Tab-separated table of C-alpha atoms in Angstrom:
chain	number	residue	atom	x	y	z
A	258	MET	CA	-145.413	-149.843	99.664
A	259	GLN	CA	-145.273	-152.850	101.949
A	260	PHE	CA	-142.818	-154.483	99.528
A	261	LYS	CA	-140.538	-151.448	99.681
A	262	ARG	CA	-140.640	-151.422	103.486
A	263	LEU	CA	-139.807	-155.126	103.532
A	264	ALA	CA	-136.912	-154.614	101.138
A	265	VAL	CA	-135.500	-151.776	103.263
A	266	ALA	CA	-135.844	-153.904	106.415
A	267	LEU	CA	-134.006	-156.802	104.770
A	268	ILE	CA	-131.188	-154.553	103.591
A	269	VAL	CA	-130.788	-152.977	107.026
A	270	SER	CA	-130.880	-156.326	108.820
A	271	ALA	CA	-128.571	-158.178	106.401
A	272	PRO	CA	-125.346	-157.378	108.301
A	273	MET	CA	-126.975	-158.479	111.579
A	274	LEU	CA	-128.162	-161.732	109.981
A	275	ALA	CA	-124.654	-162.373	108.650
A	276	ALA	CA	-123.175	-161.647	112.047
A	277	ALA	CA	-125.530	-164.150	113.638
A	278	GLN	CA	-124.249	-166.879	111.347
A	279	SER	CA	-120.544	-166.009	111.228
A	280	ASN	CA	-117.850	-164.643	113.501
A	281	VAL	CA	-114.808	-162.694	112.318
A	282	ALA	CA	-112.124	-161.351	114.648
A	283	VAL	CA	-109.047	-159.178	114.244
A	284	TYR	CA	-106.260	-160.019	116.696
A	285	GLY	CA	-102.577	-159.412	117.169
A	286	THR	CA	-99.480	-159.230	119.317
A	287	MET	CA	-97.075	-156.294	119.503
A	288	ASP	CA	-93.744	-157.041	121.177
A	289	ALA	CA	-90.598	-154.906	121.249
A	290	ALA	CA	-87.456	-154.930	123.390
A	291	VAL	CA	-84.119	-153.269	124.006
A	292	GLY	CA	-81.293	-155.767	124.120
A	293	VAL	CA	-77.583	-156.420	124.230
A	294	GLN	CA	-76.368	-159.344	122.151
A	295	ASP	CA	-72.983	-160.866	121.405
A	296	THR	CA	-72.210	-163.715	119.001
A	297	GLY	CA	-68.992	-164.445	120.876
A	298	ALA	CA	-67.047	-164.557	117.618
A	299	THR	CA	-63.471	-163.249	117.663
A	300	GLY	CA	-63.274	-159.677	116.406
A	301	GLU	CA	-66.999	-158.995	116.867
A	302	LYS	CA	-68.243	-156.631	119.568
A	303	SER	CA	-71.494	-156.826	121.503
A	304	GLN	CA	-74.352	-154.768	120.085
A	305	THR	CA	-77.146	-152.742	121.638
A	306	VAL	CA	-80.248	-153.474	119.576
A	307	ILE	CA	-83.964	-152.736	119.368
A	308	ASN	CA	-85.738	-155.946	118.466
A	309	SER	CA	-89.272	-157.008	117.697
A	310	GLY	CA	-90.700	-160.274	118.956
A	311	ASN	CA	-88.416	-161.444	121.742
A	312	GLN	CA	-91.194	-163.048	123.804
A	313	SER	CA	-93.813	-163.385	121.045
A	314	SER	CA	-93.530	-162.641	117.347
A	315	SER	CA	-95.297	-159.404	116.486
A	316	ARG	CA	-98.249	-160.157	114.236
A	317	ILE	CA	-101.714	-159.219	113.074
A	318	GLY	CA	-104.302	-161.749	112.007
A	319	PHE	CA	-107.860	-162.312	110.898
A	320	ARG	CA	-109.855	-165.416	111.776
A	321	GLY	CA	-113.454	-166.420	111.572
A	322	THR	CA	-116.031	-169.161	111.470
A	323	GLU	CA	-119.399	-169.644	109.834
A	324	ASP	CA	-122.055	-171.968	111.207
A	325	LEU	CA	-123.206	-174.206	108.344
A	326	GLY	CA	-125.703	-176.152	110.430
A	327	ASN	CA	-125.790	-179.710	111.754
A	328	GLY	CA	-122.620	-179.125	113.765
A	329	LEU	CA	-120.562	-178.172	110.698
A	330	LYS	CA	-118.519	-174.964	110.574
A	331	ALA	CA	-116.388	-173.269	107.949
A	332	LEU	CA	-113.255	-171.539	109.216
A	333	PHE	CA	-110.380	-169.403	108.007
A	334	ASN	CA	-107.252	-167.828	109.471
A	335	VAL	CA	-104.648	-165.561	107.898
A	336	GLU	CA	-101.785	-164.184	109.994
A	337	ALA	CA	-99.052	-161.743	109.021
A	338	GLY	CA	-95.803	-161.134	110.869
A	339	LEU	CA	-94.165	-157.733	111.199
A	340	ALA	CA	-91.131	-156.155	112.818
A	341	LEU	CA	-92.016	-153.297	115.159
A	342	ASP	CA	-88.449	-151.994	115.177
A	343	THR	CA	-88.535	-151.248	111.443
A	344	GLY	CA	-92.197	-151.479	110.468
A	345	ILE	CA	-91.299	-154.055	107.816
A	346	GLY	CA	-93.588	-157.030	107.276
A	347	ASP	CA	-92.506	-160.611	106.664
A	348	SER	CA	-91.428	-161.441	103.111
A	349	ALA	CA	-94.603	-163.535	102.707
A	350	LEU	CA	-97.606	-161.385	103.644
A	351	PHE	CA	-99.507	-164.133	105.469
A	352	GLY	CA	-96.554	-166.464	105.896
A	353	ARG	CA	-97.270	-167.269	109.526
A	354	ARG	CA	-100.549	-169.046	108.719
A	355	SER	CA	-103.064	-168.919	105.879
A	356	VAL	CA	-105.751	-171.603	105.861
A	357	VAL	CA	-109.391	-172.299	105.117
A	358	GLY	CA	-111.209	-175.397	106.279
A	359	LEU	CA	-114.124	-177.251	107.805
A	360	GLN	CA	-114.778	-178.328	111.380
A	361	GLY	CA	-117.309	-180.796	112.708
A	362	ALA	CA	-117.833	-184.025	114.605
A	363	PHE	CA	-115.121	-185.585	112.393
A	364	GLY	CA	-112.489	-183.075	113.533
A	365	THR	CA	-110.875	-180.202	111.627
A	366	VAL	CA	-109.529	-180.127	108.073
A	367	THR	CA	-107.497	-177.142	106.844
A	368	VAL	CA	-105.883	-176.358	103.492
A	369	GLY	CA	-103.097	-173.830	102.910
A	370	ARG	CA	-100.008	-172.836	104.894
A	371	GLU	CA	-100.135	-174.529	108.273
A	372	TYR	CA	-98.093	-175.617	111.297
A	373	THR	CA	-96.665	-179.144	111.093
A	374	PRO	CA	-97.677	-181.964	113.471
A	375	ILE	CA	-94.347	-181.950	115.333
A	376	SER	CA	-94.593	-178.187	115.858
A	377	PHE	CA	-97.577	-178.780	118.173
A	378	ILE	CA	-95.448	-181.106	120.311
A	379	ALA	CA	-92.515	-178.682	120.417
A	380	ALA	CA	-94.745	-175.728	121.339
A	381	GLY	CA	-96.703	-177.610	123.995
A	382	SER	CA	-93.554	-178.778	125.785
A	383	ASP	CA	-91.445	-175.575	125.722
A	384	ILE	CA	-91.427	-173.771	129.078
A	385	PHE	CA	-90.820	-170.481	127.226
A	386	GLY	CA	-93.825	-171.009	124.944
A	387	GLN	CA	-91.330	-170.691	122.081
A	388	GLY	CA	-90.525	-167.163	123.188
A	389	PHE	CA	-87.457	-165.635	124.853
A	390	TYR	CA	-83.879	-166.440	123.869
A	391	GLY	CA	-82.987	-170.049	124.608
A	392	SER	CA	-86.310	-171.505	123.408
A	393	ASN	CA	-86.519	-174.700	121.357
A	394	LEU	CA	-87.114	-172.657	118.198
A	395	SER	CA	-83.388	-173.042	117.523
A	396	ALA	CA	-84.161	-176.672	116.592
A	397	PHE	CA	-86.136	-175.358	113.626
A	398	ASN	CA	-83.350	-173.014	112.554
A	399	ALA	CA	-81.402	-173.742	109.342
A	400	ASN	CA	-84.103	-176.236	108.257
A	401	ARG	CA	-83.068	-178.782	110.889
A	402	LEU	CA	-86.757	-179.506	111.546
A	403	THR	CA	-89.867	-178.236	109.761
A	404	ARG	CA	-92.262	-175.947	111.641
A	405	ARG	CA	-94.603	-174.720	108.888
A	406	VAL	CA	-95.531	-176.079	105.462
A	407	SER	CA	-97.127	-174.531	102.389
A	408	ASN	CA	-99.395	-176.283	99.887
A	409	SER	CA	-100.676	-178.530	102.652
A	410	VAL	CA	-103.778	-180.510	103.624
A	411	ASN	CA	-104.080	-181.026	107.378
A	412	TYR	CA	-106.327	-182.975	109.710
A	413	LYS	CA	-106.766	-182.788	113.477
A	414	THR	CA	-109.134	-184.924	115.519
A	415	ASN	CA	-111.397	-183.594	118.228
A	416	GLN	CA	-110.185	-184.426	121.715
A	417	MET	CA	-111.160	-187.934	122.807
A	418	SER	CA	-110.479	-188.878	126.449
A	419	GLY	CA	-107.622	-186.383	126.439
A	420	PHE	CA	-106.094	-187.606	123.167
A	421	THR	CA	-105.751	-185.523	119.990
A	422	GLY	CA	-104.248	-186.752	116.722
A	423	SER	CA	-102.994	-184.723	113.765
A	424	ALA	CA	-101.748	-185.503	110.272
A	425	SER	CA	-100.386	-183.376	107.433
A	426	PHE	CA	-99.410	-183.711	103.796
A	427	SER	CA	-97.504	-180.928	102.050
A	428	ALA	CA	-97.032	-181.107	98.271
A	429	GLY	CA	-93.576	-180.071	97.110
A	430	GLU	CA	-95.134	-179.336	93.718
A	431	ARG	CA	-92.014	-180.362	91.793
A	432	SER	CA	-92.266	-181.947	88.362
A	433	VAL	CA	-89.056	-183.955	88.871
A	434	GLU	CA	-87.661	-185.981	91.747
A	435	PRO	CA	-87.153	-185.397	94.596
A	436	SER	CA	-90.773	-184.414	95.111
A	437	GLY	CA	-90.260	-182.133	98.122
A	438	ASP	CA	-93.337	-183.717	99.720
A	439	LEU	CA	-93.653	-183.812	103.497
A	440	MET	CA	-95.873	-186.167	105.491
A	441	GLY	CA	-96.282	-186.037	109.245
A	442	VAL	CA	-98.336	-187.354	112.143
A	443	ALA	CA	-98.520	-186.580	115.855
A	444	ILE	CA	-100.472	-187.564	118.936
A	445	GLU	CA	-101.022	-185.457	122.050
A	446	TYR	CA	-102.474	-186.252	125.453
A	447	ALA	CA	-103.692	-183.417	127.666
A	448	ASN	CA	-105.529	-184.153	130.902
A	449	GLY	CA	-105.599	-181.464	133.537
A	450	ALA	CA	-102.019	-180.662	134.534
A	451	LEU	CA	-100.427	-183.354	132.336
A	452	PHE	CA	-99.264	-183.021	128.722
A	453	LEU	CA	-97.604	-185.726	126.623
A	454	GLY	CA	-96.890	-185.734	122.903
A	455	ALA	CA	-94.952	-187.426	120.127
A	456	GLY	CA	-94.664	-186.739	116.409
A	457	TYR	CA	-92.909	-187.960	113.262
A	458	GLN	CA	-92.366	-186.383	109.849
A	459	VAL	CA	-90.666	-187.504	106.652
A	460	LEU	CA	-89.465	-185.074	103.970
A	461	GLU	CA	-88.378	-186.081	100.469
A	462	ARG	CA	-85.740	-183.350	100.145
A	463	LEU	CA	-83.111	-185.310	98.207
A	464	ALA	CA	-83.389	-188.116	95.656
A	465	THR	CA	-80.921	-190.204	97.664
A	466	GLY	CA	-83.237	-190.637	100.646
A	467	ASP	CA	-85.755	-189.033	102.991
A	468	ASP	CA	-85.129	-186.694	105.913
A	469	LYS	CA	-86.779	-187.857	109.135
A	470	GLU	CA	-87.920	-185.602	111.966
A	471	TYR	CA	-89.042	-186.594	115.481
A	472	ALA	CA	-90.471	-184.730	118.459
A	473	PHE	CA	-91.209	-185.987	121.984
A	474	GLY	CA	-92.513	-183.703	124.709
A	475	ALA	CA	-94.005	-183.677	128.196
A	476	GLY	CA	-95.189	-181.213	130.801
A	477	TYR	CA	-96.794	-181.146	134.225
A	478	LYS	CA	-98.128	-178.371	136.463
A	479	PHE	CA	-98.087	-178.456	140.273
A	480	GLY	CA	-100.128	-175.490	141.445
A	481	ASN	CA	-98.033	-172.413	140.619
A	482	PHE	CA	-95.052	-174.511	139.516
A	483	GLU	CA	-94.702	-176.195	136.125
A	484	VAL	CA	-92.056	-178.247	134.392
A	485	LYS	CA	-91.712	-179.019	130.669
A	486	GLY	CA	-89.209	-180.868	128.521
A	487	ASN	CA	-88.720	-182.179	124.999
A	488	PHE	CA	-86.392	-184.095	122.729
A	489	LEU	CA	-86.242	-183.027	119.064
A	490	VAL	CA	-84.430	-184.833	116.249
A	491	GLY	CA	-83.714	-183.830	112.650
A	492	ASP	CA	-82.118	-186.756	110.841
A	493	GLN	CA	-81.199	-185.437	107.410
A	494	VAL	CA	-79.784	-187.534	104.582
A	495	GLY	CA	-75.992	-187.693	104.602
A	496	ASN	CA	-73.143	-188.386	106.987
A	497	ASN	CA	-72.907	-186.500	110.296
A	498	ASN	CA	-76.139	-184.602	109.591
A	499	LYS	CA	-78.235	-185.940	112.456
A	500	PHE	CA	-79.208	-183.140	114.840
A	501	GLU	CA	-80.556	-183.604	118.372
A	502	GLN	CA	-81.826	-181.102	120.896
A	503	ALA	CA	-82.971	-181.696	124.494
A	504	ASN	CA	-84.692	-179.144	126.731
A	505	ILE	CA	-85.813	-179.180	130.340
A	506	GLY	CA	-87.376	-176.112	131.913
A	507	ALA	CA	-89.398	-174.918	134.874
A	508	ALA	CA	-91.538	-171.899	135.726
A	509	MET	CA	-93.073	-170.452	138.898
A	510	THR	CA	-95.904	-167.927	139.140
A	511	PHE	CA	-95.754	-165.251	141.873
A	512	GLY	CA	-98.943	-163.203	141.722
A	513	ALA	CA	-98.645	-161.105	138.560
A	514	GLY	CA	-95.091	-162.265	137.948
A	515	LYS	CA	-93.706	-165.438	136.414
A	516	ALA	CA	-90.092	-166.666	136.471
A	517	PHE	CA	-88.685	-169.127	133.930
A	518	VAL	CA	-85.530	-171.200	133.548
A	519	ASN	CA	-84.494	-173.573	130.762
A	520	VAL	CA	-81.416	-175.661	130.029
A	521	GLN	CA	-80.730	-176.952	126.538
A	522	GLN	CA	-78.290	-179.200	124.743
A	523	ASN	CA	-77.712	-179.214	120.982
A	524	LYS	CA	-75.506	-181.676	119.142
A	525	PHE	CA	-74.631	-183.123	115.755
A	526	GLU	CA	-73.369	-186.655	115.279
A	527	ASN	CA	-69.975	-185.275	114.176
A	528	GLY	CA	-69.306	-184.275	117.797
A	529	ALA	CA	-70.435	-180.624	117.654
A	530	LYS	CA	-72.127	-179.755	120.947
A	531	GLY	CA	-73.576	-176.684	122.605
A	532	ASN	CA	-75.010	-176.327	126.113
A	533	GLY	CA	-77.453	-173.502	126.705
A	534	PHE	CA	-78.851	-171.797	129.797
A	535	ALA	CA	-81.667	-169.226	129.840
A	536	ILE	CA	-83.728	-167.366	132.418
A	537	ALA	CA	-86.639	-164.953	132.020
A	538	TYR	CA	-89.129	-162.989	134.089
A	539	SER	CA	-92.500	-161.614	133.001
A	540	TYR	CA	-94.779	-159.250	134.935
A	541	SER	CA	-98.396	-158.692	133.883
A	542	LEU	CA	-99.638	-155.105	133.999
A	543	SER	CA	-103.073	-156.239	132.786
A	544	LYS	CA	-104.659	-159.210	131.028
A	545	ARG	CA	-103.206	-158.016	127.729
A	546	THR	CA	-99.977	-156.194	128.601
A	547	ASN	CA	-96.793	-157.384	130.292
A	548	VAL	CA	-93.170	-156.360	130.652
A	549	TYR	CA	-90.313	-158.859	130.645
A	550	THR	CA	-86.596	-159.415	130.825
A	551	SER	CA	-84.473	-162.393	129.800
A	552	TYR	CA	-80.886	-163.607	129.601
A	553	ALA	CA	-79.464	-166.562	127.673
A	554	SER	CA	-76.075	-168.024	126.855
A	555	MET	CA	-74.753	-170.905	124.751
A	556	ARG	CA	-71.441	-172.648	125.372
A	557	ASN	CA	-70.160	-174.327	122.206
A	558	ASN	CA	-67.335	-176.814	121.919
A	559	GLY	CA	-64.612	-176.445	119.288
A	560	LEU	CA	-66.770	-178.005	116.551
A	561	ALA	CA	-69.989	-176.040	117.095
A	562	THR	CA	-71.612	-172.688	116.285
A	563	PHE	CA	-75.046	-173.196	117.847
A	564	GLY	CA	-77.002	-170.003	118.486
A	565	LEU	CA	-79.850	-168.627	120.582
A	566	ASN	CA	-83.357	-168.138	119.202
A	567	SER	CA	-86.287	-166.134	120.514
A	568	SER	CA	-89.688	-165.859	118.821
A	569	SER	CA	-88.456	-163.662	115.970
A	570	THR	CA	-84.739	-163.081	116.411
A	571	ASN	CA	-81.542	-165.058	116.798
A	572	VAL	CA	-77.948	-164.558	117.903
A	573	THR	CA	-75.842	-167.069	116.007
A	574	PRO	CA	-72.086	-167.101	115.312
A	575	VAL	CA	-70.990	-167.340	111.677
A	576	ALA	CA	-70.199	-170.873	110.496
A	577	THR	CA	-66.449	-170.255	110.664
A	578	ALA	CA	-66.486	-169.054	114.309
A	579	LEU	CA	-66.197	-172.538	115.803
A	580	GLY	CA	-66.362	-172.516	119.583
A	581	ALA	CA	-67.893	-169.025	119.836
A	582	ASP	CA	-70.269	-168.570	122.796
A	583	PRO	CA	-73.251	-166.276	122.073
A	584	THR	CA	-75.168	-164.379	124.766
A	585	ALA	CA	-78.310	-162.217	124.752
A	586	PHE	CA	-80.029	-159.927	127.270
A	587	THR	CA	-83.360	-158.178	126.693
A	588	VAL	CA	-85.908	-155.927	128.404
A	589	GLY	CA	-89.233	-155.571	126.614
A	590	VAL	CA	-92.964	-154.944	126.580
A	591	ARG	CA	-95.701	-157.013	124.941
A	592	HIS	CA	-99.341	-156.152	124.222
A	593	THR	CA	-101.991	-158.473	122.785
A	594	PHE	CA	-105.380	-157.592	121.339
């Protein structure tokens, strides 16, 4: 009888024991907006659209840790993107991030689909937080730079005197050359209001040589005012393929509101150039819900078709519409949980 009572007690307490050793959370962001966008191309009219993910990509994710003892933890994170305007999920179910790993005094090791080292620099130095039209996400458009990698092994140090280092290897998994492998490293410094970072990646995309990617970023906060800037380079194999983007932005907090401004320049070594300007305003209704509005424009020269990117959407002229000047205006609401 005592054995039966003990067995029942163990069965009932098993979930509580598991919960004491591990932690699993469901989280997400839901973001939708009404907008007016125009590619600026001849013969194309402006469009009124309902978009998902103008400030932050809409997503749902699951993450958790398990305490293994002696300061060692197991961790996992899977995150799926979705479009609120249509209800359609991303083509890869957990394409935003899908990793498992270990964390301890040595740092953190993850395996799976992960963000690249230079993506941390770009995100940490973008005044828009890689949201709103006019963000530096346009540098990662058309494979100019690499933001996420599959089939990867990744390492990140714990913070030491403000410094954090990261490294990544992604296997192209090709049986013939070029391998498709990517290797990258980055270093960040964060101390109070100051952020500095630099990163480098090399991608064996073609047999004739390796693509090289660079990211440099900085930021500083003065009370309610902050300024951030970055310089991003995608130097692909071939003539006139080198891409450069520079951003400088500022933001000011006014109670529950926050105003943003960013200026951007994109260029290729063949002379194509586009100058962008973007502003945004966000007002917090609570800790988890805010409303926002934004406007952005890009002025291209006669050789360029650079576009505007927000977290999940873009307004980009077709390749033949040289000199077209895209614009985008949005009003939206975002909720996190």
